[in-house]
Amino acid sequence: MTLSREASHAALVVRLLLEDTPPRAAVAALDWTTLLQVTERSSTLIRTVERLAALGEPAPAFVATAVERERQRVREAFELARRIAEACDARGIPALFPKVFQHYPDLGDDLDLLVVSPSRRVDAVILEGLRAARRPGHWGSRIAGSVSYQVEGCSTPLDIQHGRLGVAGEETAFPAILWRERRRVVVAGLDAFTASPEHLLVLHGVQRVYGRLGIDLADVAAAATLMRRPLAWDGILDTAAQLGVLPGLGAFLGYVEQIHRRLFGRWLLPPGLRSRLPLERWGGIAFHNGVYRHPMIRVNGALYGRRLVTALATRRWAT
């Protein structure tokens, strides 16, 4: 199968992020303009350029300028996260940044803070001393219990999620689990609580397929990196089953498996574990218009239909 220029560059980026040495032909065909477009959209710019430099492919000036601009954005976001983490610690507010370190030295488009309490009144305490303006929300963010702020000195929006996760705020039990099993991590001067590797993978299952048009390239690489590590898989599957998101986790991991096998010729998960997950009933996935796209209507219809039935049956869906 012949890949489009965009898709071939996406495949190159995944290889680089997983610390693979890509085929010479892929590097020889590198188009820096296309690469910049793919990586800026997918929160992979800094790592990709660093890996290429290590392979003897220095970036041209216009890409180097974009990299420095992105580094500055990450520095600003980490400084804001540091101040918020210190404020939460000082005031005894249970809160964590579940995904802040997963793409480092890159960073996603938003800075996500999960507050275990469902009350939004805590925002004023967290943001005390900061010049923060509430950004216009939409019905989805209101349902999901999320409020977005623009803080002076940080170009990255701060999204505060209050006691719930999921597209429609359906996951009300997961925040307490994330907090209970949290990890304290220090990176680049940021000392903050974050999700455990196992629960970060479950979080991908909650957030990356349900209600989504596709899967970001950076999330594919992040999940594959986690899946290559020794993980407590019994705990992962038990948590996903408890939350009713095992089909969503299976769909997400199945897509990551497809991409990994296409690039590397092998599965990530061992057969015994593959047999315990619903990996192969969701159709194909291909890179198009900036993300890995799946059959959205069919997949989301099946997943959310099951999720809604489960949530209503167990009365876990927040109202």
mmCIF file of C-alpha atoms in Angstrom:
data_model
loop_
_atom_site.group_PDB
_atom_site.id
_atom_site.type_symbol
_atom_site.label_atom_id
_atom_site.label_comp_id
_atom_site.label_asym_id
_atom_site.label_seq_id
_atom_site.Cartn_x
_atom_site.Cartn_y
_atom_site.Cartn_z
ATOM 1 C CA MET A 1 0.000 0.000 0.000
ATOM 2 C CA THR A 2 1.365 3.420 -0.996
ATOM 3 C CA LEU A 3 1.080 5.988 1.779
ATOM 4 C CA SER A 4 0.343 9.658 1.251
ATOM 5 C CA ARG A 5 3.153 12.085 2.039
ATOM 6 C CA GLU A 6 1.411 13.035 5.285
ATOM 7 C CA ALA A 7 0.909 9.390 6.319
ATOM 8 C CA SER A 8 4.482 8.416 5.465
ATOM 9 C CA HIS A 9 5.785 11.249 7.628
ATOM 10 C CA ALA A 10 3.470 10.197 10.452
ATOM 11 C CA ALA A 11 4.902 6.678 10.224
ATOM 12 C CA LEU A 12 8.412 8.128 10.345
ATOM 13 C CA VAL A 13 7.538 10.118 13.473
ATOM 14 C CA VAL A 14 6.164 7.051 15.264
ATOM 15 C CA ARG A 15 9.351 5.152 14.455
ATOM 16 C CA LEU A 16 11.479 7.998 15.765
ATOM 17 C CA LEU A 17 9.461 8.390 18.969
ATOM 18 C CA LEU A 18 9.791 4.684 19.668
ATOM 19 C CA GLU A 19 13.559 5.070 19.225
ATOM 20 C CA ASP A 20 13.680 2.979 16.111
ATOM 21 C CA THR A 21 16.200 3.665 13.362
ATOM 22 C CA PRO A 22 13.933 4.271 10.368
ATOM 23 C CA PRO A 23 14.708 2.966 6.889
ATOM 24 C CA ARG A 24 17.158 5.112 4.948
ATOM 25 C CA ALA A 25 14.577 5.625 2.238
ATOM 26 C CA ALA A 26 12.163 7.183 4.749
ATOM 27 C CA VAL A 27 14.788 9.649 5.940
ATOM 28 C CA ALA A 28 15.916 10.376 2.375
ATOM 29 C CA ALA A 29 12.324 11.231 1.443
ATOM 30 C CA LEU A 30 11.965 13.602 4.406
ATOM 31 C CA ASP A 31 10.185 16.840 3.585
ATOM 32 C CA TRP A 32 10.680 19.288 6.446
ATOM 33 C CA THR A 33 7.578 21.338 5.662
ATOM 34 C CA THR A 34 5.354 18.258 5.807
ATOM 35 C CA LEU A 35 7.143 17.016 8.912
ATOM 36 C CA LEU A 36 6.603 20.353 10.646
ATOM 37 C CA GLN A 37 2.898 20.275 9.829
ATOM 38 C CA VAL A 38 2.503 16.729 11.152
ATOM 39 C CA THR A 39 4.516 17.250 14.330
ATOM 40 C CA GLU A 40 3.119 20.652 15.291
ATOM 41 C CA ARG A 41 -0.383 19.261 15.065
ATOM 42 C CA SER A 42 0.458 16.168 17.115
ATOM 43 C CA SER A 43 2.621 17.463 19.994
ATOM 44 C CA THR A 44 5.696 15.613 18.722
ATOM 45 C CA LEU A 45 7.853 18.385 17.252
ATOM 46 C CA ILE A 46 10.650 18.629 19.822
ATOM 47 C CA ARG A 47 11.273 14.901 20.186
ATOM 48 C CA THR A 48 11.157 14.287 16.453
ATOM 49 C CA VAL A 49 13.689 16.999 15.675
ATOM 50 C CA GLU A 50 15.958 15.802 18.497
ATOM 51 C CA ARG A 51 15.888 12.226 17.181
ATOM 52 C CA LEU A 52 16.614 13.321 13.623
ATOM 53 C CA ALA A 53 19.517 15.459 14.827
ATOM 54 C CA ALA A 54 20.916 12.427 16.653
ATOM 55 C CA LEU A 55 20.721 10.543 13.348
ATOM 56 C CA GLY A 56 22.674 13.256 11.542
ATOM 57 C CA GLU A 57 19.703 15.166 10.086
ATOM 58 C CA PRO A 58 19.807 18.707 11.519
ATOM 59 C CA ALA A 59 16.673 20.794 11.132
ATOM 60 C CA PRO A 60 16.583 23.773 8.770
ATOM 61 C CA ALA A 61 16.256 27.245 10.271
ATOM 62 C CA PHE A 62 12.479 27.549 9.958
ATOM 63 C CA VAL A 63 11.981 24.263 11.822
ATOM 64 C CA ALA A 64 14.550 25.199 14.480
ATOM 65 C CA THR A 65 12.624 28.427 15.063
ATOM 66 C CA ALA A 66 9.402 26.462 15.528
ATOM 67 C CA VAL A 67 11.159 24.129 17.972
ATOM 68 C CA GLU A 68 12.382 27.019 20.122
ATOM 69 C CA ARG A 69 8.905 28.532 20.095
ATOM 70 C CA GLU A 70 7.496 25.204 21.280
ATOM 71 C CA ARG A 71 10.144 24.851 23.983
ATOM 72 C CA GLN A 72 9.134 28.255 25.317
ATOM 73 C CA ARG A 73 5.479 27.203 25.390
ATOM 74 C CA VAL A 74 6.391 24.082 27.369
ATOM 75 C CA ARG A 75 8.493 26.114 29.816
ATOM 76 C CA GLU A 76 5.581 28.476 30.423
ATOM 77 C CA ALA A 77 3.157 25.610 30.957
ATOM 78 C CA PHE A 78 5.490 23.797 33.353
ATOM 79 C CA GLU A 79 5.979 26.980 35.374
ATOM 80 C CA LEU A 80 2.206 27.390 35.644
ATOM 81 C CA ALA A 81 1.814 23.730 36.599
ATOM 82 C CA ARG A 82 4.531 24.142 39.239
ATOM 83 C CA ARG A 83 2.710 27.069 40.848
ATOM 84 C CA ILE A 84 -0.597 25.225 40.798
ATOM 85 C CA ALA A 85 0.925 22.044 42.240
ATOM 86 C CA GLU A 86 2.463 24.058 45.068
ATOM 87 C CA ALA A 87 -0.853 25.794 45.747
ATOM 88 C CA CYS A 88 -2.715 22.479 45.876
ATOM 89 C CA ASP A 89 -0.094 20.993 48.200
ATOM 90 C CA ALA A 90 -0.181 24.011 50.513
ATOM 91 C CA ARG A 91 -3.969 24.022 50.748
ATOM 92 C CA GLY A 92 -4.481 20.273 50.898
ATOM 93 C CA ILE A 93 -6.422 20.118 47.616
ATOM 94 C CA PRO A 94 -6.430 16.602 46.078
ATOM 95 C CA ALA A 95 -5.444 17.286 42.476
ATOM 96 C CA LEU A 96 -3.086 15.897 39.871
ATOM 97 C CA PHE A 97 -1.853 16.459 36.333
ATOM 98 C CA PRO A 98 -2.604 12.994 34.898
ATOM 99 C CA LYS A 99 -0.862 13.415 31.526
ATOM 100 C CA VAL A 100 1.534 16.336 31.885
ATOM 101 C CA PHE A 101 4.729 14.282 31.544
ATOM 102 C CA GLN A 102 3.715 11.693 28.956
ATOM 103 C CA HIS A 103 4.956 13.624 25.892
ATOM 104 C CA TYR A 104 7.864 15.477 27.514
ATOM 105 C CA PRO A 105 9.808 17.418 26.258
ATOM 106 C CA ASP A 106 6.702 18.005 24.142
ATOM 107 C CA LEU A 107 3.319 18.903 25.621
ATOM 108 C CA GLY A 108 -0.283 18.533 24.534
ATOM 109 C CA ASP A 109 -2.434 21.456 23.449
ATOM 110 C CA ASP A 110 -3.928 21.875 26.940
ATOM 111 C CA LEU A 111 -2.648 21.636 30.499
ATOM 112 C CA ASP A 112 -5.098 19.254 32.183
ATOM 113 C CA LEU A 113 -5.577 19.426 35.952
ATOM 114 C CA LEU A 114 -7.876 16.871 37.579
ATOM 115 C CA VAL A 115 -9.402 17.962 40.883
ATOM 116 C CA VAL A 116 -10.930 15.046 42.761
ATOM 117 C CA SER A 117 -13.730 17.180 44.213
ATOM 118 C CA PRO A 118 -16.685 17.928 41.899
ATOM 119 C CA SER A 119 -16.954 21.484 43.266
ATOM 120 C CA ARG A 120 -15.841 24.300 40.988
ATOM 121 C CA ARG A 121 -15.421 26.690 43.904
ATOM 122 C CA VAL A 122 -11.928 25.310 44.412
ATOM 123 C CA ASP A 123 -10.779 27.029 41.208
ATOM 124 C CA ALA A 124 -10.523 30.418 42.914
ATOM 125 C CA VAL A 125 -8.227 28.944 45.556
ATOM 126 C CA ILE A 126 -6.048 27.165 42.984
ATOM 127 C CA LEU A 127 -5.725 30.274 40.811
ATOM 128 C CA GLU A 128 -5.147 32.739 43.643
ATOM 129 C CA GLY A 129 -2.388 35.179 42.717
ATOM 130 C CA LEU A 130 -2.660 34.359 39.009
ATOM 131 C CA ARG A 131 -4.310 36.492 36.350
ATOM 132 C CA ALA A 132 -6.692 33.968 34.872
ATOM 133 C CA ALA A 133 -9.635 34.545 32.559
ATOM 134 C CA ARG A 134 -12.270 31.907 32.029
ATOM 135 C CA ARG A 135 -12.407 30.851 28.397
ATOM 136 C CA PRO A 136 -15.756 30.444 26.649
ATOM 137 C CA GLY A 137 -17.043 26.936 27.181
ATOM 138 C CA HIS A 138 -19.417 24.784 25.201
ATOM 139 C CA TRP A 139 -22.163 22.424 26.247
ATOM 140 C CA GLY A 140 -19.809 19.455 26.150
ATOM 141 C CA SER A 141 -17.355 20.949 28.629
ATOM 142 C CA ARG A 142 -20.179 21.911 30.975
ATOM 143 C CA ILE A 143 -21.564 18.379 30.921
ATOM 144 C CA ALA A 144 -18.081 16.959 31.439
ATOM 145 C CA GLY A 145 -17.432 19.170 34.466
ATOM 146 C CA SER A 146 -14.503 20.950 32.817
ATOM 147 C CA VAL A 147 -13.625 24.648 32.961
ATOM 148 C CA SER A 148 -10.911 26.192 30.789
ATOM 149 C CA TYR A 149 -8.798 29.204 31.751
ATOM 150 C CA GLN A 150 -6.265 31.372 29.986
ATOM 151 C CA VAL A 151 -3.587 32.393 32.472
ATOM 152 C CA GLU A 152 -1.388 35.402 31.844
ATOM 153 C CA GLY A 153 2.143 34.373 30.952
ATOM 154 C CA CYS A 154 1.121 30.971 29.600
ATOM 155 C CA SER A 155 -0.117 30.488 26.052
ATOM 156 C CA THR A 156 -1.362 26.959 26.804
ATOM 157 C CA PRO A 157 -4.944 26.841 28.149
ATOM 158 C CA LEU A 158 -5.474 25.347 31.602
ATOM 159 C CA ASP A 159 -8.361 22.865 31.731
ATOM 160 C CA ILE A 160 -9.598 21.995 35.213
ATOM 161 C CA GLN A 161 -11.722 18.866 35.418
ATOM 162 C CA HIS A 162 -13.847 18.568 38.526
ATOM 163 C CA GLY A 163 -14.421 15.086 39.898
ATOM 164 C CA ARG A 164 -15.266 13.465 36.585
ATOM 165 C CA LEU A 165 -13.730 12.345 33.316
ATOM 166 C CA GLY A 166 -15.011 11.271 29.916
ATOM 167 C CA VAL A 167 -16.605 13.099 27.013
ATOM 168 C CA ALA A 168 -19.870 13.535 28.924
ATOM 169 C CA GLY A 169 -18.448 13.414 32.440
ATOM 170 C CA GLU A 170 -19.620 9.838 32.818
ATOM 171 C CA GLU A 171 -16.535 8.669 34.711
ATOM 172 C CA THR A 172 -17.150 9.782 38.294
ATOM 173 C CA ALA A 173 -15.327 6.907 40.031
ATOM 174 C CA PHE A 174 -12.061 7.105 38.100
ATOM 175 C CA PRO A 175 -10.744 10.414 39.573
ATOM 176 C CA ALA A 176 -10.627 8.943 43.079
ATOM 177 C CA ILE A 177 -8.826 5.853 41.743
ATOM 178 C CA LEU A 178 -6.275 8.019 39.934
ATOM 179 C CA TRP A 179 -5.688 10.004 43.105
ATOM 180 C CA ARG A 180 -5.365 6.931 45.304
ATOM 181 C CA GLU A 181 -2.748 5.353 43.003
ATOM 182 C CA ARG A 182 -1.019 8.609 42.013
ATOM 183 C CA ARG A 183 2.715 9.001 41.483
ATOM 184 C CA ARG A 184 4.877 11.960 42.401
ATOM 185 C CA VAL A 185 7.229 12.832 39.553
ATOM 186 C CA VAL A 186 9.840 15.558 39.146
ATOM 187 C CA VAL A 187 10.752 16.668 35.611
ATOM 188 C CA ALA A 188 12.362 19.946 34.518
ATOM 189 C CA GLY A 189 11.652 21.620 37.860
ATOM 190 C CA LEU A 190 8.021 20.505 37.975
ATOM 191 C CA ASP A 191 7.282 18.427 41.086
ATOM 192 C CA ALA A 192 3.725 17.182 40.700
ATOM 193 C CA PHE A 193 1.335 14.295 41.155
ATOM 194 C CA THR A 194 0.478 12.369 38.007
ATOM 195 C CA ALA A 195 -1.235 9.126 37.005
ATOM 196 C CA SER A 196 0.468 5.764 37.434
ATOM 197 C CA PRO A 197 1.581 4.110 34.160
ATOM 198 C CA GLU A 198 -1.208 1.526 34.470
ATOM 199 C CA HIS A 199 -3.922 4.093 35.040
ATOM 200 C CA LEU A 200 -2.525 6.323 32.324
ATOM 201 C CA LEU A 201 -3.177 3.466 29.911
ATOM 202 C CA VAL A 202 -6.735 3.073 31.244
ATOM 203 C CA LEU A 203 -7.176 6.832 30.831
ATOM 204 C CA HIS A 204 -6.274 6.445 27.162
ATOM 205 C CA GLY A 205 -9.052 3.868 26.951
ATOM 206 C CA VAL A 206 -11.484 6.335 28.520
ATOM 207 C CA GLN A 207 -10.517 9.348 26.420
ATOM 208 C CA ARG A 208 -9.054 8.321 23.069
ATOM 209 C CA VAL A 209 -11.877 6.491 21.284
ATOM 210 C CA TYR A 210 -15.184 7.346 22.964
ATOM 211 C CA GLY A 211 -16.672 10.317 21.137
ATOM 212 C CA ARG A 212 -13.517 10.911 19.109
ATOM 213 C CA LEU A 213 -12.912 11.215 15.370
ATOM 214 C CA GLY A 214 -9.495 9.628 15.596
ATOM 215 C CA ILE A 215 -6.372 9.057 17.670
ATOM 216 C CA ASP A 216 -3.510 11.529 17.882
ATOM 217 C CA LEU A 217 -0.114 10.369 16.697
ATOM 218 C CA ALA A 218 1.469 11.315 20.047
ATOM 219 C CA ASP A 219 -1.017 9.151 21.938
ATOM 220 C CA VAL A 220 -0.200 6.162 19.741
ATOM 221 C CA ALA A 221 3.488 6.586 20.552
ATOM 222 C CA ALA A 222 2.800 7.178 24.258
ATOM 223 C CA ALA A 223 0.658 4.051 24.530
ATOM 224 C CA ALA A 224 3.138 1.910 22.599
ATOM 225 C CA THR A 225 5.909 3.103 24.905
ATOM 226 C CA LEU A 226 3.846 2.096 27.940
ATOM 227 C CA MET A 227 2.913 -1.260 26.404
ATOM 228 C CA ARG A 228 6.592 -2.094 25.895
ATOM 229 C CA ARG A 229 7.166 -1.733 29.634
ATOM 230 C CA PRO A 230 6.421 -4.330 32.328
ATOM 231 C CA LEU A 231 2.975 -3.351 33.594
ATOM 232 C CA ALA A 232 0.510 -4.764 36.113
ATOM 233 C CA TRP A 233 -1.926 -5.896 33.434
ATOM 234 C CA ASP A 234 -4.317 -7.615 35.835
ATOM 235 C CA GLY A 235 -4.815 -4.269 37.542
ATOM 236 C CA ILE A 236 -5.300 -2.495 34.214
ATOM 237 C CA LEU A 237 -7.976 -4.927 33.066
ATOM 238 C CA ASP A 238 -9.675 -4.988 36.468
ATOM 239 C CA THR A 239 -9.873 -1.190 36.601
ATOM 240 C CA ALA A 240 -11.176 -0.952 33.036
ATOM 241 C CA ALA A 241 -13.795 -3.619 33.763
ATOM 242 C CA GLN A 242 -14.794 -1.897 37.003
ATOM 243 C CA LEU A 243 -15.319 1.366 35.127
ATOM 244 C CA GLY A 244 -17.122 -0.349 32.254
ATOM 245 C CA VAL A 245 -14.572 0.837 29.678
ATOM 246 C CA LEU A 246 -12.924 -2.466 28.771
ATOM 247 C CA PRO A 247 -14.344 -2.310 25.205
ATOM 248 C CA GLY A 248 -12.952 1.223 24.785
ATOM 249 C CA LEU A 249 -9.568 0.168 26.104
ATOM 250 C CA GLY A 250 -9.615 -2.850 23.801
ATOM 251 C CA ALA A 251 -10.464 -0.686 20.800
ATOM 252 C CA PHE A 252 -7.699 1.794 21.577
ATOM 253 C CA LEU A 253 -5.061 -0.867 22.220
ATOM 254 C CA GLY A 254 -6.212 -2.760 19.136
ATOM 255 C CA TYR A 255 -5.586 0.304 16.977
ATOM 256 C CA VAL A 256 -2.161 0.840 18.550
ATOM 257 C CA GLU A 257 -1.402 -2.824 17.843
ATOM 258 C CA GLN A 258 -2.417 -2.400 14.193
ATOM 259 C CA ILE A 259 -0.116 0.585 13.745
ATOM 260 C CA HIS A 260 2.777 -1.076 15.556
ATOM 261 C CA ARG A 261 2.530 -4.280 13.531
ATOM 262 C CA ARG A 262 2.300 -2.315 10.300
ATOM 263 C CA LEU A 263 5.528 -0.478 11.142
ATOM 264 C CA PHE A 264 7.522 -3.141 12.976
ATOM 265 C CA GLY A 265 6.036 -6.430 11.806
ATOM 266 C CA ARG A 266 5.104 -7.673 15.273
ATOM 267 C CA TRP A 267 2.461 -7.312 17.961
ATOM 268 C CA LEU A 268 3.137 -5.491 21.209
ATOM 269 C CA LEU A 269 1.009 -7.665 23.481
ATOM 270 C CA PRO A 270 1.676 -11.360 24.171
ATOM 271 C CA PRO A 271 -0.970 -13.890 23.004
ATOM 272 C CA GLY A 272 -2.232 -14.615 26.516
ATOM 273 C CA LEU A 273 -2.997 -10.965 27.102
ATOM 274 C CA ARG A 274 -4.386 -10.376 23.619
ATOM 275 C CA SER A 275 -6.980 -13.078 24.233
ATOM 276 C CA ARG A 276 -8.311 -11.163 27.251
ATOM 277 C CA LEU A 277 -8.948 -7.936 25.354
ATOM 278 C CA PRO A 278 -11.494 -7.093 22.622
ATOM 279 C CA LEU A 279 -8.829 -5.929 20.165
ATOM 280 C CA GLU A 280 -9.924 -6.929 16.686
ATOM 281 C CA ARG A 281 -13.571 -6.065 16.134
ATOM 282 C CA TRP A 282 -13.266 -2.343 15.458
ATOM 283 C CA GLY A 283 -12.105 -2.098 11.843
ATOM 284 C CA GLY A 284 -9.006 -0.558 10.327
ATOM 285 C CA ILE A 285 -7.205 2.681 11.085
ATOM 286 C CA ALA A 286 -5.247 5.006 8.781
ATOM 287 C CA PHE A 287 -3.541 8.382 9.080
ATOM 288 C CA HIS A 288 -5.466 11.189 7.400
ATOM 289 C CA ASN A 289 -5.783 14.931 8.043
ATOM 290 C CA GLY A 290 -3.509 14.935 11.055
ATOM 291 C CA VAL A 291 -4.773 11.942 13.056
ATOM 292 C CA TYR A 292 -5.162 8.179 12.855
ATOM 293 C CA ARG A 293 -8.795 7.786 11.811
ATOM 294 C CA HIS A 294 -11.073 4.835 12.496
ATOM 295 C CA PRO A 295 -14.680 4.073 11.411
ATOM 296 C CA MET A 296 -15.984 6.711 13.806
ATOM 297 C CA ILE A 297 -19.734 6.247 13.514
ATOM 298 C CA ARG A 298 -19.677 2.466 13.810
ATOM 299 C CA VAL A 299 -17.048 2.363 16.543
ATOM 300 C CA ASN A 300 -18.519 5.114 18.684
ATOM 301 C CA GLY A 301 -22.030 3.813 18.220
ATOM 302 C CA ALA A 302 -21.007 0.392 19.475
ATOM 303 C CA LEU A 303 -18.829 1.679 22.306
ATOM 304 C CA TYR A 304 -21.118 4.365 23.625
ATOM 305 C CA GLY A 305 -24.149 2.130 23.316
ATOM 306 C CA ARG A 306 -22.472 -0.434 25.556
ATOM 307 C CA ARG A 307 -21.088 2.248 27.845
ATOM 308 C CA LEU A 308 -24.458 3.906 28.332
ATOM 309 C CA VAL A 309 -26.209 0.636 29.085
ATOM 310 C CA THR A 310 -23.532 -0.322 31.611
ATOM 311 C CA ALA A 311 -23.491 3.092 33.256
ATOM 312 C CA LEU A 312 -27.252 3.313 33.575
ATOM 313 C CA ALA A 313 -27.478 -0.238 34.862
ATOM 314 C CA THR A 314 -24.944 0.505 37.592
ATOM 315 C CA ARG A 315 -26.207 4.074 38.159
ATOM 316 C CA ARG A 316 -22.721 5.470 37.674
ATOM 317 C CA TRP A 317 -23.627 8.034 35.032
ATOM 318 C CA ALA A 318 -23.487 11.492 36.571
ATOM 319 C CA THR A 319 -26.479 13.746 36.227
#
